[in-house]
Amino acid sequence: MNANWNYPTAIRVGAGRVNELPDLCFEKGIKNPLLVTDTGLAALPMVKEIQALCELAGLSIAVFSQVKSNPTGTNVEEGVDAYRFGQHDGVIALGGGSALDVGKSIAVVAQQECTLWDLEDEGDNWQRAEASKIAPVVALPTTAGTGSEVGRAAVIVREQQQRKVIIFHPNMMPGSVILDPELTTGLSAKLTAATGMDALSHNLEAYCSPFYHPMAQGIAIEGVRLVKNHLPAAVADGFNLEARTQMLVASSMGATAFQRGLGAMHALAHPLGAVYDAHHGMLNAVLMPYVLMANYSAINESAARLASYLELEADFDALMQWVLDLRHRIGIPHALDALISDGERLDEIGEMAVLDSSSMTNPIQYSAEDYAGIARNALNGVL
Ligand SMILES: [Fe+2]
C-alpha cells in the first residue's frame, strides 16, 4: 500500500516510509530542522530513531518536546525561541494533533513581525502574516484522528483568557506529509478507538453540513467507508498495518472534508472538553448518535444515501444502528456519565456550544437550551 498523492498536499503513504524523511527534508531545502513532538513521545525510542536517521543522513536536528496535550501559547513561544536559537530552517512535526498543531504554529510565526494571537481565525487576520516567511513543515502523524497534518489551522490554548483559540493561515497546511502506519502501532486500543471515532465524526459532520462543497462531501463519504471497514481491525490488533494505513488515510480525509464545516458533535465536544477535561475523540464518539438523532429531520435523506454507500439498508435507522454497533464493538461508552462527573454545568455547555464555530454548519441551528437538551440526553443515555 505505497502511494504518493498531491492532494490536498504532498502525501507519501506506506509502511516504513519514515525512512524517506531525510531525503524529503533535503528536497524541501531543510538542512537544520526542529523536530517538534510531545513529551510522552520524546521519551520513546521512535523519536531517538528518527533523530538518528536524520543525523546519519547529514541533517543537523534538534528536538523540542514541551508540548502539552492541550497545547498552550507558552508551548508555541518556547518552540519559537528554540527555532530562532537553533537558527532552524524548517519543522518536522511528529505526533498527535497537539504536536502537529504546535509544530505548524511555530513554523507560521517564527519569522514574522506579528504574534501568534494576531492570527486568530477571524476575518482576514491571516493577512497579518507574510506567507513567504512561513517555514516549511514535514508532518508525520502518530495517531489517526485529528487529521491536523492536512489542516490549515491549529488549536492553541490562550492561558490568560482560558480559551482555545483557532490559529489560521491558508499556507499553514504542511507542504509534505508522511502517513506511515508503523508510527501508529504503539497507540493503545482505547486511544485507537477514540481517535478513530474523531476521524469518523469529522467525515460524518462534514457530510451532513449544509455548506455547498460537493467535493468535500465526496471525500467524506469514502472516509466514512474506510472507518467502517478498518477501525474495528485497528482496535482489535494494533499491528494490523493495513487497518492502520487505512485509518491514517480516513483521518486525513476527515480533515480535508471538514473544510465544509463540522456540526453539533464538535460544538458540544469543544466546551465539554474545556470544562470537564475529557478526551476530544471520546466525547465525539459518545455524542455521535444523540446528535444524529437530533438532526434527523434535516439529514434523514442524506443519511439514507450514505447508508446505501456503506452497503447497509438505505435508511437513517440502519446508519444509526451501525454507529451504535461500532461504538459497542470498540468499547465506547453509551452515555456521557462515563466521561463527565456531573451534569451541573450543562446549561453553560449549551451556551458555549451556540457560540462555537462548529455550530454554524450543523444542519439545524440549535438554541443553548436545545444543545443542553442534547447533552442531557447523552448524559442519561436517552436516544
Ligand atoms: Fe475532532
GROMACS .gro file of C-alpha atoms and ligand atoms in nm:
model
  384
    1MET     CA    1   0.000   0.000   0.000
    2ASN     CA    2   0.255   0.257  -0.110
    3ALA     CA    3   0.133   0.570  -0.284
    4ASN     CA    4   0.228   0.932  -0.345
    5TRP     CA    5  -0.056   1.186  -0.360
    6ASN     CA    6  -0.057   1.559  -0.428
    7TYR     CA    7  -0.400   1.641  -0.291
    8PRO     CA    8  -0.467   1.823  -0.059
    9THR     CA    9  -0.089   1.839  -0.010
   10ALA     CA   10   0.205   1.614  -0.099
   11ILE     CA   11   0.138   1.287   0.087
   12ARG     CA   12   0.354   0.974   0.095
   13VAL     CA   13   0.162   0.672   0.223
   14GLY     CA   14   0.307   0.339   0.326
   15ALA     CA   15   0.477   0.130   0.592
   16GLY     CA   16   0.840   0.224   0.659
   17ARG     CA   17   0.824   0.547   0.461
   18VAL     CA   18   0.951   0.742   0.760
   19ASN     CA   19   1.289   0.636   0.619
   20GLU     CA   20   1.232   0.886   0.336
   21LEU     CA   21   1.218   1.175   0.584
   22PRO     CA   22   1.582   1.292   0.541
   23ASP     CA   23   1.553   1.295   0.159
   24LEU     CA   24   1.224   1.480   0.186
   25CYS     CA   25   1.388   1.744   0.407
   26PHE     CA   26   1.673   1.794   0.158
   27GLU     CA   27   1.419   1.818  -0.124
   28LYS     CA   28   1.242   2.098   0.064
   29GLY     CA   29   1.570   2.278   0.132
   30ILE     CA   30   1.564   2.190   0.502
   31LYS     CA   31   1.911   2.117   0.638
   32ASN     CA   32   1.861   2.205   1.003
   33PRO     CA   33   1.510   2.105   1.113
   34LEU     CA   34   1.350   2.150   1.453
   35LEU     CA   35   1.166   1.827   1.535
   36VAL     CA   36   0.853   1.919   1.733
   37THR     CA   37   0.688   1.641   1.932
   38ASP     CA   38   0.521   1.590   2.269
   39THR     CA   39   0.688   1.498   2.597
   40GLY     CA   40   0.546   1.143   2.602
   41LEU     CA   41   0.667   1.059   2.252
   42ALA     CA   42   1.008   1.217   2.314
   43ALA     CA   43   1.072   0.950   2.578
   44LEU     CA   44   1.005   0.666   2.331
   45PRO     CA   45   1.268   0.503   2.107
   46MET     CA   46   1.076   0.623   1.796
   47VAL     CA   47   1.189   0.984   1.835
   48LYS     CA   48   1.551   0.890   1.901
   49GLU     CA   49   1.548   0.660   1.597
   50ILE     CA   50   1.411   0.936   1.373
   51GLN     CA   51   1.668   1.178   1.511
   52ALA     CA   52   1.947   0.925   1.443
   53LEU     CA   53   1.811   0.864   1.092
   54CYS     CA   54   1.827   1.236   1.015
   55GLU     CA   55   2.173   1.282   1.167
   56LEU     CA   56   2.310   0.987   0.973
   57ALA     CA   57   2.187   1.148   0.651
   58GLY     CA   58   2.373   1.468   0.738
   59LEU     CA   59   2.089   1.681   0.875
   60SER     CA   60   2.153   1.894   1.179
   61ILE     CA   61   1.849   1.835   1.400
   62ALA     CA   62   1.722   1.943   1.743
   63VAL     CA   63   1.416   1.818   1.933
   64PHE     CA   64   1.156   2.040   2.101
   65SER     CA   65   0.906   1.846   2.311
   66GLN     CA   66   0.750   2.093   2.557
   67VAL     CA   67   0.402   2.029   2.420
   68LYS     CA   68   0.103   1.969   2.646
   69SER     CA   69  -0.194   1.755   2.539
   70ASN     CA   70  -0.399   2.075   2.515
   71PRO     CA   71  -0.111   2.286   2.376
   72THR     CA   72  -0.067   2.640   2.505
   73GLY     CA   73   0.064   2.972   2.379
   74THR     CA   74   0.361   2.920   2.611
   75ASN     CA   75   0.441   2.592   2.433
   76VAL     CA   76   0.445   2.777   2.099
   77GLU     CA   77   0.650   3.070   2.238
   78GLU     CA   78   0.913   2.833   2.379
   79GLY     CA   79   0.919   2.647   2.049
   80VAL     CA   80   0.969   2.972   1.859
   81ASP     CA   81   1.259   3.058   2.093
   82ALA     CA   82   1.413   2.714   2.025
   83TYR     CA   83   1.363   2.762   1.650
   84ARG     CA   84   1.532   3.102   1.648
   85PHE     CA   85   1.808   2.997   1.890
   86GLY     CA   86   1.897   2.697   1.674
   87GLN     CA   87   1.868   2.903   1.352
   88HIS     CA   88   1.649   2.628   1.210
   89ASP     CA   89   1.523   2.630   0.853
   90GLY     CA   90   1.217   2.407   0.882
   91VAL     CA   91   0.998   2.199   1.113
   92ILE     CA   92   0.941   1.825   1.139
   93ALA     CA   93   0.609   1.789   1.324
   94LEU     CA   94   0.571   1.440   1.472
   95GLY     CA   95   0.286   1.325   1.694
   96GLY     CA   96  -0.084   1.352   1.757
   97GLY     CA   97  -0.285   1.667   1.692
   98SER     CA   98  -0.118   1.861   1.975
   99ALA     CA   99   0.239   1.823   1.848
  100LEU     CA  100   0.132   1.881   1.487
  101ASP     CA  101  -0.057   2.198   1.585
  102VAL     CA  102   0.239   2.335   1.781
  103GLY     CA  103   0.482   2.247   1.500
  104LYS     CA  104   0.262   2.424   1.244
  105SER     CA  105   0.221   2.725   1.476
  106ILE     CA  106   0.596   2.757   1.530
  107ALA     CA  107   0.653   2.743   1.154
  108VAL     CA  108   0.392   3.010   1.083
  109VAL     CA  109   0.511   3.271   1.337
  110ALA     CA  110   0.882   3.206   1.397
  111GLN     CA  111   0.993   3.456   1.133
  112GLN     CA  112   0.703   3.706   1.143
  113GLU     CA  113   0.660   4.052   1.289
  114CYS     CA  114   0.312   3.958   1.413
  115THR     CA  115   0.233   3.738   1.714
  116LEU     CA  116   0.053   3.404   1.725
  117TRP     CA  117  -0.268   3.566   1.859
  118ASP     CA  118  -0.270   3.815   1.570
  119LEU     CA  119  -0.354   3.513   1.354
  120GLU     CA  120  -0.673   3.412   1.537
  121ASP     CA  121  -0.921   3.281   1.280
  122GLU     CA  122  -1.134   3.594   1.237
  123GLY     CA  123  -1.196   3.786   0.915
  124ASP     CA  124  -0.875   3.836   0.722
  125ASN     CA  125  -0.642   3.832   1.024
  126TRP     CA  126  -0.427   3.576   0.841
  127GLN     CA  127  -0.309   3.853   0.609
  128ARG     CA  128  -0.105   3.989   0.900
  129ALA     CA  129   0.148   3.709   0.835
  130GLU     CA  130   0.379   3.717   0.537
  131ALA     CA  131   0.326   3.389   0.353
  132SER     CA  132   0.683   3.386   0.220
  133LYS     CA  133   0.817   3.379   0.576
  134ILE     CA  134   0.631   3.064   0.682
  135ALA     CA  135   0.885   2.789   0.743
  136PRO     CA  136   0.845   2.457   0.556
  137VAL     CA  137   0.684   2.174   0.755
  138VAL     CA  138   0.701   1.798   0.714
  139ALA     CA  139   0.424   1.634   0.920
  140LEU     CA  140   0.418   1.275   1.046
  141PRO     CA  141   0.103   1.185   1.242
  142THR     CA  142   0.133   0.914   1.509
  143THR     CA  143  -0.243   0.895   1.566
  144ALA     CA  144  -0.528   0.858   1.318
  145GLY     CA  145  -0.793   1.108   1.418
  146THR     CA  146  -0.736   1.482   1.409
  147GLY     CA  147  -0.603   1.499   1.053
  148SER     CA  148  -0.406   1.808   1.157
  149GLU     CA  149  -0.138   1.710   0.904
  150VAL     CA  150  -0.369   1.832   0.626
  151GLY     CA  151  -0.530   2.117   0.820
  152ARG     CA  152  -0.483   2.489   0.770
  153ALA     CA  153  -0.542   2.573   1.135
  154ALA     CA  154  -0.415   2.493   1.484
  155VAL     CA  155  -0.597   2.498   1.818
  156ILE     CA  156  -0.388   2.663   2.090
  157VAL     CA  157  -0.496   2.747   2.448
  158ARG     CA  158  -0.457   3.116   2.532
  159GLU     CA  159  -0.388   3.071   2.903
  160GLN     CA  160  -0.462   3.427   3.020
  161GLN     CA  161  -0.811   3.408   2.869
  162GLN     CA  162  -0.873   3.039   2.946
  163ARG     CA  163  -0.996   2.967   2.597
  164LYS     CA  164  -0.900   2.766   2.293
  165VAL     CA  165  -0.800   2.990   2.003
  166ILE     CA  166  -0.807   2.876   1.642
  167ILE     CA  167  -0.497   2.999   1.459
  168PHE     CA  168  -0.544   3.008   1.082
  169HIS     CA  169  -0.340   3.074   0.772
  170PRO     CA  170  -0.418   2.925   0.428
  171ASN     CA  171  -0.048   2.833   0.389
  172MET     CA  172  -0.035   2.662   0.729
  173MET     CA  173  -0.105   2.321   0.579
  174PRO     CA  174   0.220   2.120   0.592
  175GLY     CA  175   0.385   2.105   0.248
  176SER     CA  176   0.478   1.740   0.297
  177VAL     CA  177   0.313   1.458   0.488
  178ILE     CA  178   0.426   1.103   0.559
  179LEU     CA  179   0.146   0.863   0.657
  180ASP     CA  180   0.346   0.570   0.793
  181PRO     CA  181   0.129   0.315   0.977
  182GLU     CA  182   0.430   0.186   1.172
  183LEU     CA  183   0.434   0.518   1.362
  184THR     CA  184   0.083   0.445   1.497
  185THR     CA  185   0.125   0.084   1.615
  186GLY     CA  186   0.214   0.194   1.970
  187LEU     CA  187  -0.129   0.352   2.024
  188SER     CA  188  -0.346   0.164   2.278
  189ALA     CA  189  -0.676   0.005   2.172
  190LYS     CA  190  -0.866   0.267   2.372
  191LEU     CA  191  -0.691   0.563   2.206
  192THR     CA  192  -0.714   0.396   1.865
  193ALA     CA  193  -1.090   0.373   1.919
  194ALA     CA  194  -1.128   0.731   2.048
  195THR     CA  195  -0.911   0.894   1.779
  196GLY     CA  196  -1.070   0.678   1.509
  197MET     CA  197  -1.414   0.797   1.618
  198ASP     CA  198  -1.289   1.156   1.595
  199ALA     CA  199  -1.198   1.084   1.232
  200LEU     CA  200  -1.545   0.936   1.181
  201SER     CA  201  -1.710   1.241   1.338
  202HIS     CA  202  -1.516   1.473   1.103
  203ASN     CA  203  -1.627   1.277   0.798
  204LEU     CA  204  -1.987   1.244   0.922
  205GLU     CA  205  -2.027   1.607   1.026
  206ALA     CA  206  -1.864   1.731   0.705
  207TYR     CA  207  -2.101   1.506   0.508
  208CYS     CA  208  -2.406   1.644   0.691
  209SER     CA  209  -2.302   2.012   0.674
  210PRO     CA  210  -2.537   2.229   0.464
  211PHE     CA  211  -2.244   2.427   0.320
  212TYR     CA  212  -2.219   2.390  -0.060
  213HIS     CA  213  -1.899   2.193  -0.125
  214PRO     CA  214  -1.974   1.868  -0.313
  215MET     CA  215  -1.604   1.780  -0.348
  216ALA     CA  216  -1.563   1.773   0.029
  217GLN     CA  217  -1.886   1.574   0.058
  218GLY     CA  218  -1.746   1.314  -0.182
  219ILE     CA  219  -1.432   1.277   0.028
  220ALA     CA  220  -1.637   1.246   0.347
  221ILE     CA  221  -1.849   0.957   0.221
  222GLU     CA  222  -1.544   0.746   0.133
  223GLY     CA  223  -1.379   0.848   0.461
  224VAL     CA  224  -1.676   0.700   0.650
  225ARG     CA  225  -1.646   0.378   0.448
  226LEU     CA  226  -1.276   0.344   0.536
  227VAL     CA  227  -1.359   0.383   0.906
  228LYS     CA  228  -1.637   0.124   0.877
  229ASN     CA  229  -1.409  -0.129   0.712
  230HIS     CA  230  -1.091  -0.073   0.915
  231LEU     CA  231  -1.145   0.080   1.259
  232PRO     CA  232  -1.258  -0.245   1.428
  233ALA     CA  233  -0.950  -0.427   1.295
  234ALA     CA  234  -0.715  -0.146   1.405
  235VAL     CA  235  -0.863  -0.160   1.756
  236ALA     CA  236  -0.852  -0.542   1.773
  237ASP     CA  237  -0.492  -0.567   1.651
  238GLY     CA  238  -0.279  -0.255   1.675
  239PHE     CA  239  -0.014  -0.414   1.450
  240ASN     CA  240  -0.253  -0.464   1.158
  241LEU     CA  241  -0.068  -0.236   0.915
  242GLU     CA  242  -0.341  -0.235   0.651
  243ALA     CA  243  -0.602  -0.121   0.905
  244ARG     CA  244  -0.357   0.135   1.048
  245THR     CA  245  -0.283   0.272   0.699
  246GLN     CA  246  -0.650   0.300   0.605
  247MET     CA  247  -0.731   0.477   0.933
  248LEU     CA  248  -0.449   0.729   0.873
  249VAL     CA  249  -0.598   0.795   0.531
  250ALA     CA  250  -0.954   0.821   0.672
  251SER     CA  251  -0.824   1.073   0.926
  252SER     CA  252  -0.659   1.288   0.657
  253MET     CA  253  -0.979   1.263   0.454
  254GLY     CA  254  -1.190   1.378   0.750
  255ALA     CA  255  -0.981   1.690   0.796
  256THR     CA  256  -0.985   1.757   0.421
  257ALA     CA  257  -1.364   1.718   0.415
  258PHE     CA  258  -1.427   1.945   0.711
  259GLN     CA  259  -1.330   2.249   0.513
  260ARG     CA  260  -1.705   2.205   0.457
  261GLY     CA  261  -1.760   2.262   0.830
  262LEU     CA  262  -1.838   2.045   1.132
  263GLY     CA  263  -2.154   2.036   1.344
  264ALA     CA  264  -2.319   1.979   1.680
  265MET     CA  265  -2.091   1.691   1.787
  266HIS     CA  266  -1.795   1.928   1.780
  267ALA     CA  267  -1.996   2.229   1.903
  268LEU     CA  268  -2.065   2.025   2.220
  269ALA     CA  269  -1.733   1.835   2.239
  270HIS     CA  270  -1.530   2.158   2.244
  271PRO     CA  271  -1.689   2.312   2.558
  272LEU     CA  272  -1.728   1.971   2.727
  273GLY     CA  273  -1.357   1.911   2.672
  274ALA     CA  274  -1.266   2.255   2.805
  275VAL     CA  275  -1.493   2.240   3.114
  276TYR     CA  276  -1.461   1.871   3.209
  277ASP     CA  277  -1.116   1.800   3.060
  278ALA     CA  278  -1.247   1.489   2.881
  279HIS     CA  279  -1.085   1.333   2.570
  280HIS     CA  280  -1.197   1.504   2.248
  281GLY     CA  281  -1.234   1.190   2.036
  282MET     CA  282  -1.413   1.001   2.313
  283LEU     CA  283  -1.659   1.291   2.358
  284ASN     CA  284  -1.744   1.290   1.987
  285ALA     CA  285  -1.779   0.912   1.996
  286VAL     CA  286  -2.030   0.925   2.281
  287LEU     CA  287  -2.221   1.226   2.144
  288MET     CA  288  -2.248   1.089   1.789
  289PRO     CA  289  -2.583   0.902   1.798
  290TYR     CA  290  -2.755   1.171   2.010
  291VAL     CA  291  -2.657   1.440   1.760
  292LEU     CA  292  -2.756   1.224   1.462
  293MET     CA  293  -3.096   1.168   1.624
  294ALA     CA  294  -3.142   1.538   1.699
  295ASN     CA  295  -3.054   1.620   1.336
  296TYR     CA  296  -3.288   1.351   1.199
  297SER     CA  297  -3.534   1.582   1.019
  298ALA     CA  298  -3.254   1.756   0.830
  299ILE     CA  299  -3.033   1.457   0.747
  300ASN     CA  300  -3.255   1.155   0.700
  301GLU     CA  301  -3.233   1.166   0.319
  302SER     CA  302  -2.857   1.215   0.306
  303ALA     CA  303  -2.815   0.953   0.582
  304ALA     CA  304  -3.005   0.704   0.366
  305ARG     CA  305  -2.769   0.776   0.073
  306LEU     CA  306  -2.468   0.726   0.299
  307ALA     CA  307  -2.615   0.404   0.442
  308SER     CA  308  -2.664   0.272   0.090
  309TYR     CA  309  -2.300   0.350   0.003
  310LEU     CA  310  -2.193   0.166   0.320
  311GLU     CA  311  -2.386  -0.140   0.196
  312LEU     CA  312  -2.641  -0.110   0.476
  313GLU     CA  313  -3.019  -0.084   0.439
  314ALA     CA  314  -3.071   0.250   0.266
  315ASP     CA  315  -3.225   0.440   0.558
  316PHE     CA  316  -3.139   0.653   0.860
  317ASP     CA  317  -3.213   0.374   1.108
  318ALA     CA  318  -2.954   0.145   0.951
  319LEU     CA  319  -2.688   0.416   0.973
  320MET     CA  320  -2.779   0.478   1.337
  321GLN     CA  321  -2.766   0.106   1.418
  322TRP     CA  322  -2.425   0.076   1.252
  323VAL     CA  323  -2.291   0.366   1.465
  324LEU     CA  324  -2.432   0.206   1.782
  325ASP     CA  325  -2.288  -0.137   1.695
  326LEU     CA  326  -1.948   0.010   1.607
  327ARG     CA  327  -1.931   0.203   1.936
  328HIS     CA  328  -2.025  -0.109   2.132
  329ARG     CA  329  -1.773  -0.327   1.945
  330ILE     CA  330  -1.476  -0.096   2.008
  331GLY     CA  331  -1.558  -0.019   2.372
  332ILE     CA  332  -1.707   0.332   2.355
  333PRO     CA  333  -1.941   0.406   2.649
  334HIS     CA  334  -2.305   0.469   2.555
  335ALA     CA  335  -2.369   0.760   2.792
  336LEU     CA  336  -2.180   1.075   2.879
  337ASP     CA  337  -2.186   0.993   3.253
  338ALA     CA  338  -1.887   0.767   3.183
  339LEU     CA  339  -1.681   1.075   3.089
  340ILE     CA  340  -1.807   1.365   3.298
  341SER     CA  341  -1.859   1.371   3.671
  342ASP     CA  342  -2.196   1.552   3.680
  343GLY     CA  343  -2.443   1.741   3.464
  344GLU     CA  344  -2.446   2.058   3.671
  345ARG     CA  345  -2.281   2.273   3.407
  346LEU     CA  346  -2.475   2.153   3.104
  347ASP     CA  347  -2.673   2.481   3.072
  348GLU     CA  348  -2.341   2.663   3.049
  349ILE     CA  349  -2.220   2.400   2.796
  350GLY     CA  350  -2.530   2.474   2.587
  351GLU     CA  351  -2.449   2.845   2.583
  352MET     CA  352  -2.089   2.776   2.484
  353ALA     CA  353  -2.198   2.533   2.210
  354VAL     CA  354  -2.410   2.801   2.037
  355LEU     CA  355  -2.104   3.027   2.023
  356ASP     CA  356  -1.873   2.752   1.894
  357SER     CA  357  -1.795   2.799   1.524
  358SER     CA  358  -1.882   2.431   1.454
  359SER     CA  359  -2.247   2.508   1.537
  360MET     CA  360  -2.269   2.734   1.231
  361THR     CA  361  -2.252   2.438   0.992
  362ASN     CA  362  -2.476   2.196   1.182
  363PRO     CA  363  -2.774   2.117   0.956
  364ILE     CA  364  -3.011   2.259   1.222
  365GLN     CA  365  -2.944   2.582   1.414
  366TYR     CA  366  -2.997   2.500   1.783
  367SER     CA  367  -3.053   2.729   2.081
  368ALA     CA  368  -2.849   2.699   2.400
  369GLU     CA  369  -3.144   2.511   2.555
  370ASP     CA  370  -3.150   2.269   2.261
  371TYR     CA  371  -2.777   2.198   2.299
  372ALA     CA  372  -2.814   2.149   2.675
  373GLY     CA  373  -3.101   1.910   2.599
  374ILE     CA  374  -2.888   1.702   2.359
  375ALA     CA  375  -2.609   1.689   2.617
  376ARG     CA  376  -2.859   1.583   2.885
  377ASN     CA  377  -2.989   1.303   2.663
  378ALA     CA  378  -2.629   1.191   2.612
  379LEU     CA  379  -2.562   1.213   2.986
  380ASN     CA  380  -2.858   0.988   3.061
  381GLY     CA  381  -2.817   0.759   2.760
  382VAL     CA  382  -3.161   0.852   2.621
  383LEU     CA  383  -3.181   0.822   2.243
  384FE      FE  384  -1.248   1.648   1.614
   0.00000   0.00000   0.00000
